[in-house]
């Protein structure tokens, strides 16, 4: 089995965070989970640790609808700071929105690997982490 | 120098040297004498045709015969001077114009016995006179029937020539030739008189592509016009006016503009409704889906490991989720009520009275924040709006201003009303946290959009406010500088 991965969850929904955390803990595929309740907190974290890859996540599960800095704004900011970040980070958009325009918009952004509609199942998370 | 011989010589030289043909008619005998010049004036050699009254009558134009005989009779009987303009046939068969004058001598009984006269060629003179007459008449016709409004006036602004179109364009029932322009159009103002002066006195040519002309009866005409001087030699003879009525075109343009404005208004209304519909679709898909998804996830968790501990966890979190679900459903039903009540009755509301009510209902919060709440409704004291909506809007604005006040300074909140064209703008200015408009402008009035990490931020107030204002065909706007404060504008339709 591959080395356990670090997962960052950027989402303001507490229930989602807790349930996802439990699923991840069950799966034994990760040993480190980071939580951010909005995009701004996440960007700050990434910027500060841009030269410490061991503290950076391997995968980001990004919500769209969040206060302060939403998923779209996070992606805009991320594209700016990305060249300075010393690690390849895979981003999945995870949202309740089934709006076609949201899905298409997300898929057009090359930094986004895929769009997952909530709720996220254990199987889906396992596939994501195994694929890294 | 005045012997009979002298006199004869003088006459002979005179008749040879002048261009005048001389005739001498013995009325008693019928004998006649013509000078050489008389023959050559008619294109003949002297003596080529018989010098007789009959010859004269034969060469005379048939139409002039009557005139000549009347003139001779008048002369003989009534002593009227014989002086006629006649046409005579020349040798080449063409008629030329001549002037014939003559004088009779009478015997002791007063009977005319002899008549002597002259003949001169006036053909050139007659022809140019004729041409001038033809040109003048045709010019008048040309102007009269011109398919444009044309008028020619003298320096006193009296009409000389005018086209029929001019008369019909300006609803003139009788011809104006000879009348003064300012009599015909008493409504003409000083501006036009100054134009006319510039043309007549300074020889300027003036034109305009669109000018308004208010007629005496109050009707409005729009015209394109040109004024230019006309000349007699080098002197200005008067003014020429060319006008083109464009009233219909201008009116059509205006109607088109009006229609365009209406269409734009309709388009923006449709856009607003489309955006609202998208919002609602999003709310139903997203805001309802996410708590339901959470319930699913919680259930899955419990099912994967059903024991007392996971059940407790499930119940605890189910509570939070159902609360979210409830509030979303509440918001939705409130929204649909607003949509349904799009024709909610507007009443005249006193802004001060309504704000005071809201202030007193929030007095606890105001006291807790030690906030100053002021208002100035002096410019517009009242609005026409549904009462519940106004209260809800004022409550939302004040709640937000208090909620997002800056911890660094005492909250200072000012409400104001400003009358605008067709609208009254109600504004609420605070010195709070402000909003990063570059980032949030497009979603500031969206549902569940919050921009600060406030525990009680729900992102509902402004969304509801917007829906209420838009239901009444108003608009909302915001101005904000981060860390300095915000102003929210509610534009309420006057009627």
Coordinates of C-alpha atoms in Angstrom, one line a residue:
Chain A
X1 CA 0.0 0.0 0.0
X2 CA 1.2 3.5 -0.9
X3 CA 2.3 5.9 1.8
X4 CA -0.6 7.5 3.6
X5 CA -1.6 10.8 2.1
X6 CA -2.4 14.2 3.6
X7 CA -6.0 15.4 2.8
X8 CA -7.2 19.0 3.1
X9 CA -11.0 19.6 3.4
X10 CA -12.0 23.2 2.6
X11 CA -15.7 23.4 3.6
X12 CA -17.9 25.4 5.9
X13 CA -20.3 22.5 6.5
X14 CA -19.4 21.0 9.9
X15 CA -21.5 17.9 9.4
X16 CA -19.8 17.2 6.1
X17 CA -16.4 17.7 7.7
X18 CA -17.1 15.3 10.5
X19 CA -18.7 12.6 8.4
X20 CA -15.9 12.8 5.8
X21 CA -13.3 12.7 8.6
X22 CA -14.9 9.5 9.9
X23 CA -14.9 7.9 6.5
X24 CA -11.3 8.8 5.9
X25 CA -10.3 7.5 9.3
X26 CA -12.0 4.2 8.6
X27 CA -10.3 3.8 5.2
X28 CA -6.8 4.0 6.7
X29 CA -5.6 5.7 3.5
X30 CA -4.7 8.9 5.2
X31 CA -2.9 9.8 8.4
X32 CA -3.4 13.6 8.2
X33 CA -6.5 15.6 7.6
X34 CA -6.5 19.4 7.4
X35 CA -9.7 21.4 7.9
X36 CA -10.4 24.9 6.6
X37 CA -13.8 26.5 6.9
X38 CA -13.3 28.8 3.9
X39 CA -10.9 29.5 1.0
X40 CA -9.0 32.3 2.7
X41 CA -7.9 30.2 5.6
X42 CA -6.7 27.6 3.2
X43 CA -4.8 30.0 1.0
X44 CA -3.1 31.5 4.0
X45 CA -2.0 28.0 5.2
X46 CA -0.7 27.1 1.7
X47 CA 1.2 30.4 1.3
X48 CA 2.9 30.3 4.6
X49 CA 4.0 26.7 4.1
X50 CA 4.9 26.9 0.4
X51 CA 8.5 25.8 1.1
X52 CA 7.6 23.0 3.5
X53 CA 6.1 20.3 1.2
X54 CA 5.9 17.8 4.1
X55 CA 3.2 20.1 5.7
X56 CA 1.3 20.6 2.4
X57 CA -1.7 18.4 1.5
X58 CA -1.6 15.9 -1.4
X59 CA -5.2 16.4 -2.2
X60 CA -7.7 19.2 -1.6
X61 CA -11.5 18.5 -1.4
X62 CA -12.8 22.0 -2.2
X63 CA -16.4 23.2 -1.5
X64 CA -17.8 26.0 -3.7
X65 CA -20.3 27.7 -1.6
X66 CA -18.5 29.2 1.4
X67 CA -18.4 32.5 3.3
X68 CA -15.5 35.0 3.0
X69 CA -13.7 33.3 0.2
X70 CA -15.7 30.8 -1.8
X71 CA -14.3 27.9 -3.9
X72 CA -14.1 29.9 -7.1
X73 CA -12.1 32.7 -5.4
X74 CA -9.9 30.1 -3.8
X75 CA -9.1 28.7 -7.2
X76 CA -8.3 32.1 -8.6
X77 CA -5.9 32.8 -5.7
X78 CA -4.5 29.3 -5.9
X79 CA -3.5 29.7 -9.5
X80 CA -1.5 32.8 -8.5
X81 CA 0.4 31.1 -5.6
X82 CA 0.7 27.7 -7.3
X83 CA 4.1 28.3 -9.0
X84 CA 5.7 29.1 -5.6
X85 CA 4.3 26.0 -4.0
X86 CA 6.8 23.2 -3.9
X87 CA 4.4 20.3 -4.2
X88 CA 1.9 18.8 -6.7
X89 CA -1.5 19.2 -5.2
X90 CA -4.5 17.4 -6.7
X91 CA -7.8 19.4 -6.3
X92 CA -11.3 17.9 -6.4
X93 CA -14.3 20.2 -6.2
X94 CA -16.9 18.7 -3.9
X95 CA -20.2 20.5 -3.9
X96 CA -23.9 20.0 -3.4
X97 CA -24.5 22.1 -6.5
X98 CA -25.7 20.0 -9.4
X99 CA -25.9 23.2 -11.6
X100 CA -24.6 22.4 -15.0
X101 CA -22.8 25.8 -15.3
X102 CA -20.9 25.1 -12.0
X103 CA -19.8 21.7 -13.2
X104 CA -18.7 22.9 -16.6
X105 CA -16.9 25.9 -15.1
X106 CA -15.0 23.7 -12.7
X107 CA -14.0 21.2 -15.4
X108 CA -12.5 24.1 -17.5
X109 CA -10.0 24.9 -14.8
X110 CA -6.9 22.8 -15.4
X111 CA -6.0 22.8 -11.7
X112 CA -9.3 20.9 -10.9
X113 CA -9.0 17.1 -11.5
X114 CA -12.7 16.4 -11.1
X115 CA -16.1 17.5 -9.8
X116 CA -17.8 15.4 -7.2
X117 CA -21.4 16.0 -6.2
X118 CA -22.2 15.6 -2.5
X119 CA -22.7 13.4 -0.5
X120 CA -19.3 11.8 -1.0
X121 CA -19.3 8.1 -0.4
X122 CA -16.4 6.1 1.2
X123 CA -15.9 4.3 -2.2
X124 CA -15.4 7.6 -4.0
X125 CA -12.9 8.8 -1.4
X126 CA -11.0 5.5 -1.6
X127 CA -10.8 5.8 -5.4
X128 CA -9.5 9.3 -5.2
X129 CA -6.8 8.5 -2.6
X130 CA -5.7 5.3 -4.4
X131 CA -5.4 7.2 -7.7
X132 CA -2.9 9.6 -6.3
Chain B
X1 CA -28.4 127.3 -93.4
X2 CA -32.1 126.9 -93.4
X3 CA -33.2 127.3 -97.0
X4 CA -35.6 124.8 -98.4
X5 CA -32.6 123.1 -100.1
X6 CA -30.8 122.9 -96.8
X7 CA -33.8 121.3 -95.2
X8 CA -34.1 118.7 -98.0
X9 CA -30.5 117.8 -97.8
X10 CA -30.6 117.4 -94.1
X11 CA -33.6 115.1 -94.4
X12 CA -31.9 113.0 -97.0
X13 CA -28.7 112.6 -95.0
X14 CA -30.7 111.8 -91.9
X15 CA -32.8 109.1 -93.5
X16 CA -29.7 107.6 -95.2
X17 CA -27.5 107.7 -92.1
X18 CA -30.0 106.4 -89.6
X19 CA -31.4 102.9 -89.3
X20 CA -34.8 104.3 -89.8
X21 CA -36.8 103.4 -92.9
X22 CA -39.0 106.3 -94.0
X23 CA -42.4 106.0 -95.7
X24 CA -44.5 108.7 -97.2
X25 CA -48.2 107.9 -98.0
X26 CA -50.4 110.2 -100.1
X27 CA -53.8 109.3 -98.6
X28 CA -55.8 111.0 -101.3
X29 CA -54.1 109.3 -104.3
X30 CA -52.9 106.1 -102.5
X31 CA -49.4 106.7 -103.8
X32 CA -46.6 105.7 -101.5
X33 CA -42.8 106.3 -101.2
X34 CA -40.4 104.2 -99.3
X35 CA -36.8 105.1 -98.5
X36 CA -34.0 102.7 -99.4
X37 CA -33.6 101.8 -95.8
X38 CA -37.3 100.8 -95.6
X39 CA -36.7 98.1 -98.3
X40 CA -33.4 96.8 -96.8
X41 CA -35.0 96.6 -93.3
X42 CA -37.4 94.1 -94.8
X43 CA -34.5 92.2 -96.5
X44 CA -35.3 93.6 -100.0
X45 CA -33.3 95.6 -102.5
X46 CA -34.6 99.1 -102.9
X47 CA -37.5 99.0 -105.4
X48 CA -37.6 95.1 -105.4
X49 CA -41.2 95.2 -104.3
X50 CA -43.8 97.9 -105.1
X51 CA -43.8 100.6 -102.5
X52 CA -47.6 100.5 -101.9
X53 CA -49.9 100.4 -98.9
X54 CA -51.2 97.1 -100.2
X55 CA -47.6 95.7 -100.1
X56 CA -47.3 96.9 -96.5
X57 CA -50.6 95.2 -95.6
X58 CA -49.5 92.0 -97.3
X59 CA -46.2 91.9 -95.4
X60 CA -47.9 92.7 -92.1
X61 CA -48.5 89.8 -89.7
X62 CA -52.2 88.8 -89.9
X63 CA -52.5 89.1 -86.1
X64 CA -51.2 92.7 -86.2
X65 CA -53.5 93.9 -89.0
X66 CA -56.4 94.8 -86.8
X67 CA -54.1 96.6 -84.4
X68 CA -52.6 98.7 -87.2
X69 CA -56.0 99.7 -88.6
X70 CA -57.3 100.7 -85.2
X71 CA -54.2 102.7 -84.5
X72 CA -54.5 104.5 -87.9
X73 CA -58.1 105.2 -87.4
X74 CA -57.5 106.5 -83.9
X75 CA -54.8 108.7 -85.2
X76 CA -56.8 110.1 -88.1
X77 CA -60.0 110.6 -86.2
X78 CA -58.9 111.2 -82.6
X79 CA -55.5 112.6 -83.2
X80 CA -53.9 109.8 -81.1
X81 CA -50.2 109.4 -81.8
X82 CA -49.6 106.6 -84.3
X83 CA -46.9 104.3 -82.7
X84 CA -47.2 100.6 -83.0
X85 CA -45.1 97.5 -82.6
X86 CA -45.7 95.1 -85.4
X87 CA -44.4 92.0 -87.1
X88 CA -43.6 92.1 -90.8
X89 CA -42.6 89.3 -93.1
X90 CA -39.1 89.7 -94.5
X91 CA -37.9 88.5 -97.8
X92 CA -36.7 85.2 -96.3
X93 CA -40.3 84.6 -95.0
X94 CA -39.6 85.2 -91.3
X95 CA -41.4 87.7 -89.3
X96 CA -39.4 90.4 -87.5
X97 CA -40.5 92.9 -84.9
X98 CA -40.6 96.6 -86.0
X99 CA -41.7 99.8 -84.5
X100 CA -43.8 102.0 -86.8
X101 CA -44.5 105.6 -86.0
X102 CA -46.2 108.3 -88.2
X103 CA -47.8 111.7 -88.5
X104 CA -50.5 113.0 -90.8
X105 CA -50.8 116.4 -92.4
X106 CA -54.3 117.8 -93.0
X107 CA -55.7 120.2 -95.7
X108 CA -57.5 123.4 -94.8
X109 CA -60.7 121.4 -94.3
X110 CA -59.0 119.3 -91.7
X111 CA -59.0 116.2 -94.0
X112 CA -55.9 114.1 -93.7
X113 CA -54.1 114.2 -97.0
X114 CA -50.6 112.8 -96.3
X115 CA -49.0 110.6 -93.7
X116 CA -45.2 110.3 -93.2
X117 CA -43.6 107.8 -90.8
X118 CA -40.7 105.7 -89.8
X119 CA -39.9 102.0 -89.4
X120 CA -37.2 100.7 -87.1
X121 CA -36.1 97.1 -86.4
X122 CA -36.8 96.2 -82.8
X123 CA -36.5 92.5 -83.2
X124 CA -33.5 92.0 -80.9
X125 CA -35.1 94.1 -78.2
X126 CA -38.4 92.3 -78.5
X127 CA -36.7 88.9 -78.5
X128 CA -34.7 89.5 -75.3
X129 CA -37.8 91.0 -73.7
X130 CA -39.7 87.9 -74.7
X131 CA -37.0 85.6 -73.4
X132 CA -37.0 87.4 -70.1
X133 CA -40.7 87.1 -69.9
X134 CA -40.5 83.3 -70.7
X135 CA -37.8 82.8 -68.2
X136 CA -39.6 84.8 -65.5
X137 CA -42.8 82.9 -66.1
X138 CA -41.1 79.5 -66.2
X139 CA -39.0 80.3 -63.1
X140 CA -42.2 81.1 -61.2
X141 CA -43.7 77.8 -62.5
X142 CA -40.5 75.9 -61.7
X143 CA -40.6 77.3 -58.1
X144 CA -44.3 76.8 -57.7
X145 CA -44.2 73.1 -58.7
X146 CA -40.9 72.3 -57.0
X147 CA -41.4 69.3 -54.8
X148 CA -39.6 71.1 -52.0
X149 CA -40.5 74.0 -49.7
X150 CA -38.9 77.1 -51.4
X151 CA -39.5 80.7 -50.9
X152 CA -37.8 83.8 -52.4
X153 CA -38.1 87.1 -50.6
X154 CA -36.8 90.6 -51.0
X155 CA -34.8 92.5 -48.5
X156 CA -37.9 93.7 -46.7
X157 CA -38.9 90.0 -46.2
X158 CA -41.8 90.3 -48.6
X159 CA -42.5 87.1 -50.6
X160 CA -41.7 87.2 -54.3
X161 CA -41.9 83.5 -55.2
X162 CA -43.1 80.5 -53.3
X163 CA -43.6 76.8 -53.9
X164 CA -46.9 75.0 -53.3
X165 CA -45.1 72.7 -50.9
X166 CA -44.2 75.7 -48.9
X167 CA -47.8 76.6 -48.6
X168 CA -48.9 73.1 -47.7
X169 CA -46.0 72.4 -45.3
X170 CA -46.8 75.5 -43.3
X171 CA -50.6 75.1 -43.6
X172 CA -51.0 78.4 -45.4
X173 CA -54.4 78.6 -47.0
X174 CA -53.8 81.5 -49.4
X175 CA -50.9 82.6 -51.5
X176 CA -48.4 84.7 -49.7
X177 CA -46.7 86.4 -52.6
X178 CA -46.5 90.1 -51.8
X179 CA -47.1 89.6 -48.1
X180 CA -44.5 90.0 -45.4
X181 CA -42.9 86.9 -43.9
X182 CA -43.4 88.1 -40.4
X183 CA -47.1 88.8 -41.1
X184 CA -47.5 85.3 -42.5
X185 CA -45.6 83.8 -39.5
X186 CA -46.3 86.1 -36.5
X187 CA -44.8 83.3 -34.3
X188 CA -41.3 83.8 -35.7
X189 CA -39.0 84.7 -32.9
X190 CA -35.9 86.9 -32.6
X191 CA -33.6 84.1 -33.3
X192 CA -35.0 83.6 -36.8
X193 CA -35.0 87.4 -37.4
X194 CA -31.3 87.4 -36.5
X195 CA -30.7 84.6 -39.1
X196 CA -32.6 86.7 -41.7
X197 CA -30.6 89.8 -40.9
X198 CA -27.3 87.9 -41.2
X199 CA -28.3 86.7 -44.7
X200 CA -29.7 90.0 -46.0
X201 CA -27.2 92.4 -44.4
X202 CA -24.1 90.2 -44.3
X203 CA -24.6 87.9 -47.2
X204 CA -24.2 84.8 -45.0
X205 CA -25.5 81.4 -45.9
X206 CA -27.0 79.5 -42.9
X207 CA -28.3 76.0 -42.5
X208 CA -29.4 73.6 -39.8
X209 CA -30.1 69.9 -40.0
X210 CA -32.8 69.9 -37.2
X211 CA -34.6 72.8 -35.7
X212 CA -37.7 73.1 -33.7
X213 CA -40.4 75.5 -34.9
X214 CA -43.3 76.1 -32.5
X215 CA -46.3 77.4 -34.5
X216 CA -48.8 80.0 -33.4
X217 CA -51.3 77.3 -32.5
X218 CA -48.8 75.6 -30.3
X219 CA -48.1 72.7 -32.6
X220 CA -44.4 71.7 -33.1
X221 CA -42.7 71.3 -36.4
X222 CA -39.2 70.1 -37.0
X223 CA -37.3 71.3 -40.0
X224 CA -34.1 71.1 -41.9
X225 CA -33.4 74.5 -43.5
X226 CA -31.0 76.6 -45.5
X227 CA -31.1 80.4 -45.9
X228 CA -29.0 82.1 -48.6
X229 CA -28.9 85.5 -50.2
X230 CA -29.7 86.2 -53.9
X231 CA -28.2 89.0 -55.8
X232 CA -29.0 91.7 -58.3
X233 CA -25.6 92.3 -59.8
X234 CA -23.5 92.6 -56.7
X235 CA -26.2 93.8 -54.4
X236 CA -28.2 91.5 -52.2
X237 CA -31.7 91.3 -53.6
X238 CA -33.2 89.3 -50.8
X239 CA -33.2 85.9 -49.2
X240 CA -33.9 82.4 -50.5
X241 CA -35.3 79.9 -48.1
X242 CA -35.2 76.1 -48.5
X243 CA -36.9 74.0 -45.8
X244 CA -37.6 70.4 -45.4
X245 CA -40.2 69.3 -42.8
X246 CA -38.8 66.4 -40.8
X247 CA -41.5 66.4 -38.2
X248 CA -42.7 62.9 -39.1
X249 CA -39.1 61.5 -39.0
X250 CA -38.3 63.2 -35.7
X251 CA -41.6 62.0 -34.2
X252 CA -40.9 58.5 -35.5
X253 CA -37.4 58.7 -34.0
X254 CA -38.9 59.8 -30.7
X255 CA -41.5 57.0 -30.7
X256 CA -38.7 54.6 -31.6
X257 CA -36.6 55.9 -28.7
X258 CA -39.5 55.6 -26.3
X259 CA -40.1 52.0 -27.5
X260 CA -36.5 51.3 -27.1
X261 CA -36.5 52.5 -23.5
X262 CA -39.6 50.4 -22.8
X263 CA -37.9 47.4 -24.4
X264 CA -34.8 48.0 -22.4
X265 CA -36.8 48.3 -19.2
X266 CA -38.6 45.1 -20.1
X267 CA -35.3 43.3 -20.9
X268 CA -33.9 44.3 -17.6
X269 CA -37.0 43.2 -15.8
X270 CA -36.7 39.8 -17.6
X271 CA -33.1 39.6 -16.7
X272 CA -33.9 40.3 -13.1
X273 CA -36.6 37.6 -13.1
X274 CA -34.3 35.1 -14.9
X275 CA -31.6 35.8 -12.3
X276 CA -34.1 35.3 -9.5
X277 CA -35.3 32.0 -11.1
X278 CA -31.7 30.9 -11.3
X279 CA -31.2 31.8 -7.7
X280 CA -34.2 29.8 -6.7
X281 CA -33.2 26.8 -8.8
X282 CA -29.8 27.0 -7.1
X283 CA -31.3 27.2 -3.7
X284 CA -33.5 24.2 -4.3
X285 CA -30.7 22.2 -5.8
X286 CA -27.9 23.3 -3.5
X287 CA -29.3 24.5 -0.2
X288 CA -31.8 21.6 0.1
X289 CA -29.4 19.0 -1.2
X290 CA -26.6 19.7 1.2
X291 CA -28.5 19.0 4.5
X292 CA -30.1 16.0 2.9
X293 CA -26.7 14.8 1.8
X294 CA -25.5 15.3 5.3
X295 CA -28.3 13.1 6.7
X296 CA -27.3 10.5 4.2
X297 CA -23.7 10.6 5.2
X298 CA -24.6 10.4 8.9
X299 CA -26.9 7.4 8.2
X300 CA -24.1 5.7 6.3
X301 CA -21.8 6.2 9.1
X302 CA -24.2 4.7 11.6
X303 CA -25.0 1.8 9.4
X304 CA -21.4 0.9 8.8
X305 CA -20.9 0.7 12.6
X306 CA -24.2 0.6 14.4
X307 CA -23.6 1.0 18.1
X308 CA -24.7 3.3 21.0
X309 CA -21.9 5.7 20.4
X310 CA -22.5 6.2 16.7
X311 CA -26.2 6.5 17.3
X312 CA -25.5 9.3 19.8
X313 CA -23.3 11.0 17.3
X314 CA -26.0 10.5 14.6
X315 CA -28.8 12.0 16.8
X316 CA -26.6 15.0 17.8
X317 CA -25.7 15.9 14.3
X318 CA -29.1 15.2 12.9
X319 CA -30.3 18.1 15.0
X320 CA -27.9 20.6 13.4
X321 CA -28.8 19.3 10.0
X322 CA -32.5 19.5 10.4
X323 CA -32.2 23.0 11.7
X324 CA -30.3 24.0 8.6
X325 CA -32.9 22.2 6.5
X326 CA -35.7 24.1 8.3
X327 CA -34.1 27.5 7.9
X328 CA -33.6 26.8 4.2
X329 CA -37.2 25.8 3.8
X330 CA -38.3 28.9 5.8
X331 CA -36.2 31.1 3.5
X332 CA -37.6 29.5 0.4
X333 CA -41.2 29.8 1.6
X334 CA -40.6 33.5 2.5
X335 CA -39.1 34.0 -1.0
X336 CA -42.1 32.4 -2.7
X337 CA -44.4 34.5 -0.7
X338 CA -42.6 37.6 -1.9
X339 CA -42.8 36.3 -5.5
X340 CA -46.5 35.5 -5.1
X341 CA -47.2 38.9 -3.6
X342 CA -45.5 40.7 -6.5
X343 CA -48.6 42.9 -6.6
X344 CA -48.5 43.6 -2.9
X345 CA -50.3 46.8 -2.1
X346 CA -48.2 49.9 -1.7
X347 CA -49.1 52.3 1.0
X348 CA -47.6 55.7 1.9
X349 CA -45.2 55.1 4.7
X350 CA -43.5 57.6 6.9
X351 CA -39.8 56.7 7.0
X352 CA -39.0 58.3 10.4
X353 CA -41.9 56.5 12.1
X354 CA -41.0 53.1 10.6
X355 CA -37.3 53.4 11.3
X356 CA -38.1 54.4 14.9
X357 CA -40.1 51.2 15.3
X358 CA -37.1 49.2 14.0
X359 CA -34.7 51.1 16.3
X360 CA -36.7 50.3 19.3
X361 CA -37.0 46.6 18.4
X362 CA -33.2 46.5 18.2
X363 CA -32.6 48.7 21.2
X364 CA -30.8 45.8 23.1
X365 CA -28.3 45.3 20.3
X366 CA -27.8 49.0 19.8
X367 CA -27.1 49.4 23.5
X368 CA -24.8 46.4 23.6
X369 CA -22.7 47.8 20.8
X370 CA -22.9 51.4 22.1
X371 CA -23.9 52.4 18.6
X372 CA -25.1 55.8 17.3
X373 CA -28.0 55.5 14.9
X374 CA -29.0 58.7 13.1
X375 CA -31.3 59.5 10.2
X376 CA -32.1 62.3 7.8
X377 CA -35.3 61.9 5.9
X378 CA -35.8 65.7 5.3
X379 CA -35.4 65.3 1.5
X380 CA -38.0 62.6 1.1
X381 CA -40.2 61.9 4.1
X382 CA -42.3 59.2 2.7
X383 CA -42.2 56.2 0.3
X384 CA -44.8 54.1 -1.4
X385 CA -44.1 50.5 -0.4
X386 CA -45.6 47.5 1.3
X387 CA -45.3 48.1 5.1
X388 CA -44.0 44.6 6.0
X389 CA -41.3 44.9 3.3
X390 CA -40.1 48.4 4.5
X391 CA -39.9 47.1 8.1
X392 CA -38.1 44.0 7.0
X393 CA -35.6 46.0 4.9
X394 CA -34.9 48.6 7.6
X395 CA -34.5 45.7 10.1
X396 CA -32.1 43.9 7.8
X397 CA -30.0 47.0 7.1
X398 CA -29.8 48.0 10.7
X399 CA -29.1 44.4 11.9
X400 CA -26.3 44.0 9.3
X401 CA -24.8 47.4 10.2
X402 CA -24.7 46.3 13.9
X403 CA -23.6 42.8 13.2
X404 CA -20.7 43.7 11.0
X405 CA -19.5 46.7 13.0
X406 CA -15.8 47.2 13.5
X407 CA -14.4 46.2 16.9
X408 CA -12.0 49.2 16.6
X409 CA -14.6 51.9 16.7
X410 CA -18.0 52.9 18.0
X411 CA -20.6 52.0 15.4
X412 CA -22.1 55.0 13.6
X413 CA -25.0 54.2 11.4
X414 CA -26.9 56.8 9.2
X415 CA -30.1 56.4 7.3
X416 CA -30.9 58.9 4.6
X417 CA -33.5 59.4 1.9
X418 CA -32.8 61.2 -1.4
X419 CA -35.3 61.9 -4.2
X420 CA -34.1 60.9 -7.7
X421 CA -35.9 60.9 -11.1
X422 CA -38.7 58.4 -10.6
X423 CA -37.1 56.9 -7.5
X424 CA -36.4 57.6 -3.9
X425 CA -33.1 56.3 -2.7
X426 CA -33.0 55.0 0.8
X427 CA -29.4 54.6 2.1
X428 CA -27.8 53.1 5.1
X429 CA -24.2 54.1 5.8
X430 CA -22.1 52.4 8.5
X431 CA -18.4 52.6 9.6
X432 CA -18.2 48.9 10.1
X433 CA -16.0 46.2 8.6
X434 CA -16.8 46.9 5.0
X435 CA -16.8 44.3 2.3
X436 CA -14.1 43.5 -0.3
X437 CA -16.2 44.5 -3.3
X438 CA -13.6 43.3 -5.9
X439 CA -14.1 39.8 -4.6
X440 CA -17.8 39.8 -3.4
X441 CA -19.6 42.4 -5.5
X442 CA -21.4 39.8 -7.6
X443 CA -22.7 37.7 -4.8
X444 CA -23.3 40.3 -2.1
X445 CA -27.1 40.0 -2.4
X446 CA -27.0 36.2 -2.9
X447 CA -28.4 33.6 -0.5
X448 CA -26.2 32.2 2.2
X449 CA -23.4 34.4 1.1
X450 CA -21.4 35.7 4.0
X451 CA -18.2 37.6 3.9
X452 CA -17.1 37.6 7.5
X453 CA -16.3 34.8 10.0
X454 CA -19.2 35.9 12.2
X455 CA -20.8 33.1 14.1
X456 CA -24.3 34.4 13.5
X457 CA -23.8 35.3 9.8
X458 CA -26.4 33.5 7.8
X459 CA -26.4 35.4 4.5
X460 CA -30.2 35.7 4.3
X461 CA -31.0 39.3 5.1
X462 CA -29.7 41.0 2.0
X463 CA -31.1 38.2 -0.2
X464 CA -34.6 38.7 1.2
X465 CA -34.2 42.5 1.0
X466 CA -33.2 42.3 -2.7
X467 CA -36.2 40.0 -3.5
X468 CA -38.6 42.4 -1.7
X469 CA -37.2 45.4 -3.5
X470 CA -37.2 43.7 -6.9
X471 CA -40.7 42.5 -6.4
X472 CA -41.6 46.2 -6.2
X473 CA -39.6 47.0 -9.3
X474 CA -36.8 48.7 -7.3
X475 CA -33.1 48.0 -7.2
X476 CA -30.4 47.5 -4.6
X477 CA -26.8 48.6 -4.7
X478 CA -23.8 48.7 -2.4
X479 CA -20.7 50.8 -1.9
X480 CA -18.0 49.7 0.4
X481 CA -14.4 50.0 1.4
X482 CA -13.0 47.2 3.5
X483 CA -12.2 48.2 7.1
X484 CA -13.9 51.6 6.6
X485 CA -17.6 50.9 6.2
X486 CA -20.4 50.3 3.7
X487 CA -23.4 52.1 2.3
X488 CA -26.4 50.1 1.0
X489 CA -28.8 51.8 -1.4
X490 CA -32.4 50.8 -1.8
X491 CA -34.0 52.5 -4.8
X492 CA -37.7 52.6 -4.4
X493 CA -40.0 53.6 -7.2
X494 CA -41.9 56.8 -6.5
X495 CA -45.3 55.5 -7.8

